[in-house]
GROMACS .gro file of C-alpha atoms in nm:
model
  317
    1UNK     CA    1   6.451   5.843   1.510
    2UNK     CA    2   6.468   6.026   1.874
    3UNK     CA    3   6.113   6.093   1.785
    4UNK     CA    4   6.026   5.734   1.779
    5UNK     CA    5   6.201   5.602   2.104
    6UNK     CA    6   6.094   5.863   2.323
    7UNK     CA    7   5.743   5.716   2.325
    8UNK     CA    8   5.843   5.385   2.303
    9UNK     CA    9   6.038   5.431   2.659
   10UNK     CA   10   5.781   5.609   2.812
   11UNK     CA   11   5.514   5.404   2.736
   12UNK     CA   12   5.748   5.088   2.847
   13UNK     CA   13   5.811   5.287   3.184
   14UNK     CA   14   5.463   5.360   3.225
   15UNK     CA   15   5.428   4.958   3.152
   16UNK     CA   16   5.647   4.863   3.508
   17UNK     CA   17   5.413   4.765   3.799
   18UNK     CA   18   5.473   5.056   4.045
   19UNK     CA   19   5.548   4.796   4.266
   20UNK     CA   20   5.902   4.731   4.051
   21UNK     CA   21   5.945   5.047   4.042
   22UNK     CA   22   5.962   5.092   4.422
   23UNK     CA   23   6.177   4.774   4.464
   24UNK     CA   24   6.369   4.878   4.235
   25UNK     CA   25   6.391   5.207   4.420
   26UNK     CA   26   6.466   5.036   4.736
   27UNK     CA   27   6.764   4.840   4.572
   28UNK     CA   28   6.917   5.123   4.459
   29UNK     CA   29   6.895   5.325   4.773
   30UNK     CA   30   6.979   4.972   5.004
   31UNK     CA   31   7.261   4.873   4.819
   32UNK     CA   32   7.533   5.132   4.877
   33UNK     CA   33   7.465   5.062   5.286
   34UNK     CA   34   7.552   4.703   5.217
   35UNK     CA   35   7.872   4.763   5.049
   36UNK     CA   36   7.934   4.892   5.397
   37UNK     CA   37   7.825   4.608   5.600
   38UNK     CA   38   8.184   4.462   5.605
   39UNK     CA   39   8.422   4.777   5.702
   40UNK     CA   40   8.170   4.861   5.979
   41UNK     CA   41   8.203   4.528   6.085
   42UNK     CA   42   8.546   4.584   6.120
   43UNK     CA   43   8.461   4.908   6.308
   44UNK     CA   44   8.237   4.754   6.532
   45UNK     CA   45   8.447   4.425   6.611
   46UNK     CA   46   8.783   4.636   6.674
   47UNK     CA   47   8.693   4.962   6.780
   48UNK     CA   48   8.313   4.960   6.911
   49UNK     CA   49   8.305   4.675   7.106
   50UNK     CA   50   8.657   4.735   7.253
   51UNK     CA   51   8.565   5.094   7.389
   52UNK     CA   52   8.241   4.972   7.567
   53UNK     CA   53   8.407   4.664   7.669
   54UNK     CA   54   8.686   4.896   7.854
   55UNK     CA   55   8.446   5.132   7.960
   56UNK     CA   56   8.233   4.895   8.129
   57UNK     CA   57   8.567   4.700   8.298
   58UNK     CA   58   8.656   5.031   8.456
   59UNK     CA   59   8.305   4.989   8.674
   60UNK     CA   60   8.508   4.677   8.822
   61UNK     CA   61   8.777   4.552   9.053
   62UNK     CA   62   8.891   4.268   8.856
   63UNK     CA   63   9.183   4.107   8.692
   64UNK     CA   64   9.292   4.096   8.357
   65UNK     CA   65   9.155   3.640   8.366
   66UNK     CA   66   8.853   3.580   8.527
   67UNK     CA   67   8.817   3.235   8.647
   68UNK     CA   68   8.448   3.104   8.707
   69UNK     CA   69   8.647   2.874   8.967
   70UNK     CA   70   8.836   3.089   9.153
   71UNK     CA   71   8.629   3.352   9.358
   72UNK     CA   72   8.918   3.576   9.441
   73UNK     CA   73   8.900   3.692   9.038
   74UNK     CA   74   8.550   3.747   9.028
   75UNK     CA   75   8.451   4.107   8.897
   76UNK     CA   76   8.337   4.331   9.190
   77UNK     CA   77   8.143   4.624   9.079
   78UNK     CA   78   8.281   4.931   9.239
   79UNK     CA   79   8.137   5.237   9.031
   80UNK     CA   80   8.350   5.534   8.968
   81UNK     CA   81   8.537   5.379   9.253
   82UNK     CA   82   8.827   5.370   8.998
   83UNK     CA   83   8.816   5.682   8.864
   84UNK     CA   84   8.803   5.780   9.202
   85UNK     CA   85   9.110   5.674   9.293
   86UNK     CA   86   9.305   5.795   9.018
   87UNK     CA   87   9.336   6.133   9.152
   88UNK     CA   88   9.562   6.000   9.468
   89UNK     CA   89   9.772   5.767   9.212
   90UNK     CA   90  10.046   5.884   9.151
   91UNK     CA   91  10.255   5.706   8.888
   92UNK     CA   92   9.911   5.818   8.704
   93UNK     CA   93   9.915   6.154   8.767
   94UNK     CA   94  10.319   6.178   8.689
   95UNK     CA   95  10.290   5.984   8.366
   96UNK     CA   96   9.988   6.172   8.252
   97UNK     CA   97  10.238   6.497   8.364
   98UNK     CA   98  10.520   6.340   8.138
   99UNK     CA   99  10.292   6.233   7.853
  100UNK     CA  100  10.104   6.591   7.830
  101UNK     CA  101  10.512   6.763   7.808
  102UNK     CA  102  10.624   6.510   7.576
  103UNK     CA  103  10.337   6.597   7.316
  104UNK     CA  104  10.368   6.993   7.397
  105UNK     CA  105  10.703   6.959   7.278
  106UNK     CA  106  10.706   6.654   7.021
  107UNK     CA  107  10.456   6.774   6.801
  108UNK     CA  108  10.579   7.124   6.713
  109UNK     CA  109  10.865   6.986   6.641
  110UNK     CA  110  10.770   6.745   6.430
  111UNK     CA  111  10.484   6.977   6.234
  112UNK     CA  112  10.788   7.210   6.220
  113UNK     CA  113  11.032   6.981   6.089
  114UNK     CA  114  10.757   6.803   5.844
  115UNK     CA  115  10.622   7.078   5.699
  116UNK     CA  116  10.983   7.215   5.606
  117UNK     CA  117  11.101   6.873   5.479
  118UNK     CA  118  10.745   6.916   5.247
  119UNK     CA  119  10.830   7.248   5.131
  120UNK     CA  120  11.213   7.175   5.061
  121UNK     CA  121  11.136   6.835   4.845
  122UNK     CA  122  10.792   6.936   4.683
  123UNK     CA  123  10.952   6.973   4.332
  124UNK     CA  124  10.826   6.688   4.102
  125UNK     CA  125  11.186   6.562   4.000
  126UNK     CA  126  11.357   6.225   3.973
  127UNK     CA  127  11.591   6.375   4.271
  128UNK     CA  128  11.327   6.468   4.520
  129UNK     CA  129  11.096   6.215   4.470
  130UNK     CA  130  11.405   5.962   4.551
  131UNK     CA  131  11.462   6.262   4.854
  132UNK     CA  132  11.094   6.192   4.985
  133UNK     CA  133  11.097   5.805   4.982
  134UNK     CA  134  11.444   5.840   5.154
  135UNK     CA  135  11.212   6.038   5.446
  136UNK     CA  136  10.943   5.863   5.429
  137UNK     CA  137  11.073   5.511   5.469
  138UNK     CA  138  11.136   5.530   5.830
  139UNK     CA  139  10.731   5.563   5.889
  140UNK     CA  140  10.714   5.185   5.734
  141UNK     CA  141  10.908   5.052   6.004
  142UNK     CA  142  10.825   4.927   6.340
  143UNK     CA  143  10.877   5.130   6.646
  144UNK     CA  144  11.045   4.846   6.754
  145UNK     CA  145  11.259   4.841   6.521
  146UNK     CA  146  11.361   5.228   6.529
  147UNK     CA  147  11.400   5.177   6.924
  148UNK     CA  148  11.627   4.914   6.856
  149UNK     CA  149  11.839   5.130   6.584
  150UNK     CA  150  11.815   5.443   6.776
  151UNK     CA  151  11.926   5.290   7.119
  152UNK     CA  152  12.255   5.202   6.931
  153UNK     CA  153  12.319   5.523   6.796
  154UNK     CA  154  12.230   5.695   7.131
  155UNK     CA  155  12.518   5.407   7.297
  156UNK     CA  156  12.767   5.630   7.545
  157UNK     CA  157  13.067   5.441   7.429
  158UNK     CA  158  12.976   5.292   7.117
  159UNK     CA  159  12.726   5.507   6.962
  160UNK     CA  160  12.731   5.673   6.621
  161UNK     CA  161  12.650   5.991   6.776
  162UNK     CA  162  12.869   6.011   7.037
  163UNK     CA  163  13.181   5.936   6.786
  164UNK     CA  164  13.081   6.167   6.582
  165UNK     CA  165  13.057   6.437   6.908
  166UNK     CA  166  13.410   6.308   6.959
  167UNK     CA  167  13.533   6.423   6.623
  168UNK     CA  168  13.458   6.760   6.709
  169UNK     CA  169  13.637   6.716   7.095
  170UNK     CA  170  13.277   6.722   7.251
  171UNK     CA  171  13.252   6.490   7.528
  172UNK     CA  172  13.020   6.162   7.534
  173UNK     CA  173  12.660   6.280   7.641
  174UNK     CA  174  12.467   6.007   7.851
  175UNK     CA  175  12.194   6.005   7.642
  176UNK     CA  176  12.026   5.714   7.802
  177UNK     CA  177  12.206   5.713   8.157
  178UNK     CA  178  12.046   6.076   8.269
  179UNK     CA  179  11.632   6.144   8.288
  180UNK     CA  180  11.665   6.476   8.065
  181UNK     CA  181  11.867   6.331   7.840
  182UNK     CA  182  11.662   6.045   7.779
  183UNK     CA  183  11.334   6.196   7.748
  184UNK     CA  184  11.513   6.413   7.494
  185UNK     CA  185  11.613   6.095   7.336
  186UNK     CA  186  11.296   5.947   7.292
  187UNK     CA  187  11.140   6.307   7.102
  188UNK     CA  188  11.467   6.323   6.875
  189UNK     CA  189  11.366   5.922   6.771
  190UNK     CA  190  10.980   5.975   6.756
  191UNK     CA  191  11.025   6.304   6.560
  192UNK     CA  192  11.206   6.156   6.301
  193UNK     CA  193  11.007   5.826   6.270
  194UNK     CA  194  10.658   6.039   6.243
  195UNK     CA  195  10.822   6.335   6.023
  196UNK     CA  196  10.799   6.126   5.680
  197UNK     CA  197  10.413   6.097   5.701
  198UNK     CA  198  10.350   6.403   5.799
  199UNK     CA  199  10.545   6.534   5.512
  200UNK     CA  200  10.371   6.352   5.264
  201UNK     CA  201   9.980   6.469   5.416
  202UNK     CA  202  10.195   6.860   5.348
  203UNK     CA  203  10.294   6.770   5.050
  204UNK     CA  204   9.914   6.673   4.951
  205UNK     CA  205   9.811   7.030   5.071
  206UNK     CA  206  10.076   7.193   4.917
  207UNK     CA  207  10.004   7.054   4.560
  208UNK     CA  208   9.607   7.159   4.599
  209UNK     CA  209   9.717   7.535   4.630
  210UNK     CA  210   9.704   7.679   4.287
  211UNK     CA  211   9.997   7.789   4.096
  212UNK     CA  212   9.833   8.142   4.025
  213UNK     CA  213   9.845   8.292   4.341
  214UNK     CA  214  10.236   8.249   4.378
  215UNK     CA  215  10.288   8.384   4.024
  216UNK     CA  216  10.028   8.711   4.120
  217UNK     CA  217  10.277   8.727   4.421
  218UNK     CA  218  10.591   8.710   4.186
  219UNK     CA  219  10.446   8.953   3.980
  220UNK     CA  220  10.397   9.218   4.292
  221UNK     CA  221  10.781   9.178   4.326
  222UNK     CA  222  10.685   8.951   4.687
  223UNK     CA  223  10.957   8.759   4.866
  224UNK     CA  224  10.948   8.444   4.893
  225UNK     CA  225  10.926   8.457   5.281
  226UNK     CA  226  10.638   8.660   5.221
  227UNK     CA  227  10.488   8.414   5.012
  228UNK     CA  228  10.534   8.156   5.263
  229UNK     CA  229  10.399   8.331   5.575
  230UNK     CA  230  10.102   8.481   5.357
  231UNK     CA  231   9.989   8.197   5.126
  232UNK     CA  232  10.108   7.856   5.203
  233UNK     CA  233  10.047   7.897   5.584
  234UNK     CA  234   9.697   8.009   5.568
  235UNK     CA  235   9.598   7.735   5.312
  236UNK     CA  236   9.779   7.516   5.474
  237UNK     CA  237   9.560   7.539   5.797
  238UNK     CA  238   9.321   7.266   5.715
  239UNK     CA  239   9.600   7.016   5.672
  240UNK     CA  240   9.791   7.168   5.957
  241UNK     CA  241   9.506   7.099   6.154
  242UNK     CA  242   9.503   6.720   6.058
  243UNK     CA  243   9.843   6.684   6.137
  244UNK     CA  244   9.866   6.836   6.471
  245UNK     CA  245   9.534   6.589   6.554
  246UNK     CA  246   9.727   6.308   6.436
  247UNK     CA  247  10.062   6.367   6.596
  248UNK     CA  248   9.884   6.447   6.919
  249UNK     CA  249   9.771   6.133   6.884
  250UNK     CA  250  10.041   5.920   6.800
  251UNK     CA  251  10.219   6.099   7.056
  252UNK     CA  252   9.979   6.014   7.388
  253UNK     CA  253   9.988   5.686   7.242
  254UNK     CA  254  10.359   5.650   7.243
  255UNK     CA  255  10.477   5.303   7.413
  256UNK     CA  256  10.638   5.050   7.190
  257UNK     CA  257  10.940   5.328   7.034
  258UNK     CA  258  11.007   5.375   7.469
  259UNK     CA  259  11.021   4.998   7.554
  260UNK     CA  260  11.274   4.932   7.322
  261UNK     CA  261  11.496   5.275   7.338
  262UNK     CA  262  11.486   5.302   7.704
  263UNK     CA  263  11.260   5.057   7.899
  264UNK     CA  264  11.113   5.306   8.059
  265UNK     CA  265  11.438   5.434   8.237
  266UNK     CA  266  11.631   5.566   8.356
  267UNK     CA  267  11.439   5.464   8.682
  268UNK     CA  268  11.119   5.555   8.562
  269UNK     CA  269  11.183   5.869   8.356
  270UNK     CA  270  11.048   5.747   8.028
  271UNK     CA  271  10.751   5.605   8.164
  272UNK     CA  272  10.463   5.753   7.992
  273UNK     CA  273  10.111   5.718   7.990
  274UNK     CA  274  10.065   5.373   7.830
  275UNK     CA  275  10.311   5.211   7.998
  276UNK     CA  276  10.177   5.293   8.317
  277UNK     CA  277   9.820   5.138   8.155
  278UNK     CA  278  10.020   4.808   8.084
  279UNK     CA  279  10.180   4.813   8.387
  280UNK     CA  280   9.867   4.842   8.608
  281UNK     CA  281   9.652   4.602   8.429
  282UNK     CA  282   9.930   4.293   8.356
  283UNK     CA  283  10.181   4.361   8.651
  284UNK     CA  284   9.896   4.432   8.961
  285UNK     CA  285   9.684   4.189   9.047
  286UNK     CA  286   9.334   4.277   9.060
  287UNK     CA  287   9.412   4.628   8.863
  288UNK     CA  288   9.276   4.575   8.488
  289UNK     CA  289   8.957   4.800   8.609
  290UNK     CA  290   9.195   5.110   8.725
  291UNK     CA  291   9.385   5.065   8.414
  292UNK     CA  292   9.055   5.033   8.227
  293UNK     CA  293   8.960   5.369   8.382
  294UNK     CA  294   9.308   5.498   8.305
  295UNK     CA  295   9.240   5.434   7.945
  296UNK     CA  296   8.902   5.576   7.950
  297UNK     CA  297   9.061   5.920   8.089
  298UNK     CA  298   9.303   5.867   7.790
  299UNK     CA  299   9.009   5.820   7.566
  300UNK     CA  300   8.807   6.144   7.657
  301UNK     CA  301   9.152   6.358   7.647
  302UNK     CA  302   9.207   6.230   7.320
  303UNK     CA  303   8.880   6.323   7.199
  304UNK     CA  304   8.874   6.626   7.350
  305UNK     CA  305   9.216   6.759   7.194
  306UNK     CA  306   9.088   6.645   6.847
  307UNK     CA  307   8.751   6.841   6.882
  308UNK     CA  308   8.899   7.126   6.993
  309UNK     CA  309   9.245   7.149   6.751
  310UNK     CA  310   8.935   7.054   6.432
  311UNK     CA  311   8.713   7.344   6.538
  312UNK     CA  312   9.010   7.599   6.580
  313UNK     CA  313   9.150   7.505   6.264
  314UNK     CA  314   8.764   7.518   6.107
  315UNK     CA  315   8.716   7.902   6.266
  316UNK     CA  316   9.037   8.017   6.108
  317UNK     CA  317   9.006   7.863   5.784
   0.00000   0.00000   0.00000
């Protein structure tokens, strides 16, 4: 029977216009690219045409309206004029200061924190997989939100955590009246909002390392600790990698968690990077183009963190 349809196909392949053939060819080849066509319009509507859009505002003095009308909000094109001037600002050059510490010291944290919340629930029982949602559920609500909440518990007189100091005789800290205190403040919230995703991209790693090497380990008579530092870590580096990137950038993008825990204060000790953007461009008149070159010096740090924390993590794996 095989015998009899193998000549029948060929000779009904043979039978197809080469023409078909290449449009059929073409189809084939075409169609995967137009599945496509809608997420990269996405891309290019929300992320493209944004970044060019800021990059070429930052070539202006201008406002954040522009009225055809009125003169006096007419672009002026100035150059690197802006970027110019950001060397002498500076509630730049201080927020850019206090944005740079707050990710040196937010993100270890946190990648410390997450990966040991990871390790400690990665059994696959009823208990810890209630455990993980428990941690992860923060991460599904807005900043606003945990700003709110955490601005409550961080109250001098009223707070959770201040009665619960007082049980032990400690006195009331001024967690949002002093500028150390508060910039403390705002890590302690933001590392416990961003620790439940992180553990879950650990978790991910930590179920793609096989089983065998911690039983050849077991077998040797290794200690756990051993095991840790010598397996988990280095196969973990990949995924560390990712979630250092990420954090980073979470953290230089931190605004909305501040607003709402501290407004910025006290004075202007939470005032980080994007905040300063906001305030330039909506609170100035005139300033959208600094703040657009602001965000463009945001941009290329961002990029420039990722590239290098992706190739580290690439030569070490």
């Amino acid at each position: 029977m095989t015998e009899l349809v193998a000549p029948i196909t060929r000779t009904m392949t043979a039978a197809r216009p080469p023409s078909s053939r290449r449009l059929g060819d073409i189809r084939r080849k075409v169609w995967p690219y137009f599945l496509m066509l809608p997420t990269m319009g996405l891309i290019v509507a929300f992320t493209l045409y944004p970044l060019v859009q800021g990059l070429y505002m930052s070539l202006f003095k201008r406002g954040v309206v522009v009225l055809p009308q009125a003169r006096q909000t007419l672009p002026q094109y100035v150059g690197l004029d802006n970027f110019v001037s950001l060397i002498d600002n500076a509630d730049f050059r201080i927020s850019l200061l206090k944005t740079v510490i707050f990710v040196v010291v937010a993100v270890p944290l946190n990648v410390v924190l997450s990966l040991a919340l990871a390790v400690l629930l990665q059994p696959q029982t009823k208990l810890f997989a209630f455990a993980r949602t428990v941690v992860f559920f923060p991460s599904m609500i807005s900043l606003l939100i945990i700003g709110i909440t955490w601005r409550w518990l961080f109250g001098l007189n009223n707070g959770l955590v201040n009665y619960v100091l007082s049980l032990a005789s400690i006195a009331p800290v001024p967690w949002l009246e002093q500028d150390t205190m508060a910039q403390i403040a705002v890590v302690v919230a933001w590392v416990w909002w961003q620790a439940g995703v992180n553990m879950m991209i650990f978790l991910s790693g930590l179920t793609a390392i096989s089983p065998d090497y911690y039983e050849a380990a077991s077998i040797d008579g290794t200690s756990k600790w051993r095991q840790f530092t010598h397996i988990t870590l280095p196969l973990l580096r990949p995924t560390m990698a990712v979630v250092v990137v990420l954090s980073s950038i979470e953290a230089f993008k931190v605004y909305e968690l501040v607003v709402s825990l501290t407004g910025g204060g006290p004075g202007k000790a939470t005032v980080y990077l994007i905040q300063t953007i906001y305030d330039t461009a909506f609170q100035l008149p005139m300033q959208a183009g600094i703040a657009a070159a602001q965000s463009a010096v945001l941009f290329v740090v961002l990029m420039v963190l990722a590239i290098v924390q992706l190739r580290l993590a690439r030569s070490k794996a």
